[in-house]
Amino acid sequence: MTVSHEAVADGALRAAEDAFPIYGSAEPEARARLLEAIAEALLALGDDLLAIADGETGLGLPRLTGERMRTVNQLRLFAKVAREGSWVDARIDTALPTRVPPRTDLRRLLIPIGPVVVFAASNFPLAFSVAGGDTASALAAGNPVVLRGHPAHPETSARVAGAVATALKTCGLPAGVFTYVGGPGHAVGLALVRHALARAVAFTGSLAGGRALFDAAAARPEPIPVYAEMGSTNPVFILPAALAERGAALGTALADSATLGTGQFCTKPGLVFAVDGPGFPELAEALGARIATKAPARMLYPDLATRFRAGAAALATTEGVALLATGPEAAPASGVVPNVARSVAWQVDAATFSETPALREELFGPSTILVRVADVEGLRRAAAALDGQLTATVHATPAELDKARPLLAALARRVGRLVFGGVPTGVEVSSAMNHGGPYPASTDARTTSVGTAALLRFARPLCFQDADASVLPPELLDRNVRGVWRLVDDRFTRDDVPS
Amino acid sequence: MTVSHEAVADGALRAAEDAFPIYGSAEPEARARLLEAIAEALLALGDDLLAIADGETGLGLPRLTGERMRTVNQLRLFAKVAREGSWVDARIDTALPTRVPPRTDLRRLLIPIGPVVVFAASNFPLAFSVAGGDTASALAAGNPVVLRGHPAHPETSARVAGAVATALKTCGLPAGVFTYVGGPGHAVGLALVRHALARAVAFTGSLAGGRALFDAAAARPEPIPVYAEMGSTNPVFILPAALAERGAALGTALADSATLGTGQFCTKPGLVFAVDGPGFPELAEALGARIATKAPARMLYPDLATRFRAGAAALATTEGVALLATGPEAAPASGVVPNVARSVAWQVDAATFSETPALREELFGPSTILVRVADVEGLRRAAAALDGQLTATVHATPAELDKARPLLAALARRVGRLVFGGVPTGVEVSSAMNHGGPYPASTDARTTSVGTAALLRFARPLCFQDADASVLPPELLDRNVRGVWRLVDDRFTRDDVPS
């Protein structure tokens, strides 16, 4: 029997909707325990999971071991945030009966929204897949999740989905709190986004994919938010003194960052702008030399490698684009040649860059472009011409930071995270992280998809006016029974409301 | 010379963009002073302004005097919020160099986004028009505003726009921080929304108007958020014991609330659900009797009155809808007859209500519908069938609140504010207020258009990684120079970061 995509979507979202009254009103402790139980169940899958994931993605066991720990830590961090509880942003304005006109008692907090559709990413088969950051943040805020698995790692996904199901059972929560939707193709994902019961969508992937979901959600009779993180070129800007001081070291570090995980990070530095002058030759040489040492490596799935090779071929024939270096070719005997990508670095001058819009597009894979500009103002001009970005990185000595202010101002308009003196790869999961940015880096620059603030995507305010204590959520009672931070009569406090 | 709508939009948004580097990086104190200067300049227009507004809107001097004070207080409140500064939600994760892997220093805050397009509402010619809540909140967050005036009160708008211009001059800020766009028609508004430099849109008005702007913004090459507050029916639910206790008083109070300001509030109670039984006849009678006393009153502009009369005529011929009462007809001698509306109340049973989708639509003007349901479960069923709402109101005795839990759970999914024991009209401007709600009440249920949280609509996070103190915003320095509340290593504090 064939079940239609619409029927699959309907089953998943009805199960989520049915589970919402229970899960959405569960104690923070119950949500925290679920997240911790998922972490435990994930670990209990053992290293088999890593072997399966490696077989499906080619990311290698060291990386996947680290990613598993990151996934587990992320689940535990969101458990901590749910348990602590201040994220609900409780605000209490007490009644002012003698004011003219009188003020009524107003109390508001953030509440969960209902079923969230999460699309797994291909490039983090654990940390941004079935039990990844989007799932953890949606669950932490009290929402059931319908998870659209990425077809590139089906067995890994099925195993982790099994772990989540086990955790729900352990916690005595309805199975509908989490539904895994596998299989190939785009149709079922669109059916999920279009389903009337879906309340929000989270996605990590390509611009084309994210925009398609955004458009489908905006065209609904009742539009819903889409949080699509769609990658970027993560430009790097190197000022003259920093370049003179450590051009060679920067070339090496940037080559490593651009090829880390076969260049399959949303934060891969795909553009490096440096001022011609002392240190520039050393930068270019070290970047090229390091790229030349990178062994050919497997990409996540054949389509990605095909697209990467096509992109590289297009660059190779673009006027003004010079090949700086490539890594060695894959041995023809290798069984995985169809997936394999050669690392590559390119060089262009500022004029070519500004006249060639294609150079501003992300090329997913182990490639980076070095752009030679004339001066610091050239860096600013290049920054001002860029689209929205997840990150930008600036290398400057403390003494020349002052000169960089116009550049920094231009970047602040365009990016979600400004990195100083490092590389953009490596995204900490913490309270101050922001992983998002103006379009096309994401469809919603107000939000982050990494870090504790990610759960704010899946909540909305509800205000109670003159409500009896018997119907108020615990966070809004006079007595601060949950010990959360609250804004009481415009003062942040953990105190009770004075009676 | 005729200037095209596109040229008008382009001029306004370029001026805003040019002013943004200055205003967006201005000290909180400078933004606060601007808001206070606007309040002063508004008051300095004197009572002439009220006379003009009354002539254009017919709202009457008492209401407009109160609305002016509300507008002034709102500007001063946002000045206070800007000056206090904690709204930037500063978060600092200090470096953990010895952790494996090391954690870099991460600091994030909310920053302004750039030019905001604000559409004035017709029904608050001061408080939600030129210098109203959307303008105040966008300016408080550091954004230039392009204000699309409502054609129904052009002279009021021009005067207030003049006051804002005066305030900008007084404060030594660029004129481009605020640009007023007058004139009739929809085309210039759409041109503003479609302009590449627009970063967000705020709107208060009809569902058709809000959705058109939302669709235009979503279809842009680079989509931008639209915060459209589009009104609702603001259903009222009366439980049996409350009804038996005060049926007549509720009828009178609801008639007053439904006809306040000629029924031209977003929070007008347009639907009243009550359980048949003791108190119901008294409710119906008092509601009808009070409606019958309401003098015919002018609506804001002729189109509104025409639409209201057409809506009332449609209800009058809808099967199962009984006329409960109308107010007196306007004297034919009155010069403003084309704008005049008669108050009206209707009654239907639950079956008719559930079978007649048109009854769930907002009818803007002095009309309300009493729905007789069989029991408390009937209230819940009616609630569960409703679209998103700004508010819902519940009347219940403390003893019967427990019985109301399923009803309250259904309403919590659908509304932005739950009112107990009162009427939905009257929207406090404070920290805990929420004026928004699931679609079609608004296009973005995550946000409020009234109250201090409104400024969060016009900000987004920016994260600094390993930044030198010389380039950090003051709110992110180790020393808490602005004295704001910050989350430092996951602890809320106003302390400095320990060195």
PDB file of C-alpha atoms in Angstrom, chain A residues 4 22-23 44-45 87 116 135 239 273 278 295 374 377 393 423 428 430 438 488 494 496:
ATOM      1  CA  SER A   4       0.342   9.713   0.097  1.00  0.00           C
ATOM      2  CA  ILE A  22      -0.054  17.016  27.682  1.00  0.00           C
ATOM      3  CA  TYR A  23       3.476  18.007  26.697  1.00  0.00           C
ATOM      4  CA  ALA A  44      23.177   3.980  24.815  1.00  0.00           C
ATOM      5  CA  LEU A  45      23.181   3.392  21.046  1.00  0.00           C
ATOM      6  CA  TRP A  87      13.449  31.922  29.482  1.00  0.00           C
ATOM      7  CA  VAL A 116       7.040  22.296  15.133  1.00  0.00           C
ATOM      8  CA  THR A 135      14.644  19.455  18.066  1.00  0.00           C
ATOM      9  CA  LEU A 239      44.029  44.444   7.664  1.00  0.00           C
ATOM     10  CA  PHE A 273      39.747  39.766   1.540  1.00  0.00           C
ATOM     11  CA  PRO A 278      53.579  43.165   3.101  1.00  0.00           C
ATOM     12  CA  ALA A 295      43.825  14.783   0.664  1.00  0.00           C
ATOM     13  CA  ALA A 374      44.061  47.925  -2.562  1.00  0.00           C
ATOM     14  CA  GLU A 377      38.660  51.287   2.265  1.00  0.00           C
ATOM     15  CA  THR A 393      35.921  37.561  10.545  1.00  0.00           C
ATOM     16  CA  VAL A 423      38.277  31.483  12.044  1.00  0.00           C
ATOM     17  CA  GLU A 428      29.850  27.348  20.557  1.00  0.00           C
ATOM     18  CA  SER A 430      25.955  28.799  24.685  1.00  0.00           C
ATOM     19  CA  PRO A 438      20.293  38.829   7.554  1.00  0.00           C
ATOM     20  CA  VAL A 488       7.873  42.914  38.375  1.00  0.00           C
ATOM     21  CA  ARG A 494      13.587  36.805  41.755  1.00  0.00           C
ATOM     22  CA  ASP A 496       7.924  37.326  45.306  1.00  0.00           C
TER      23      ASP A 496
END
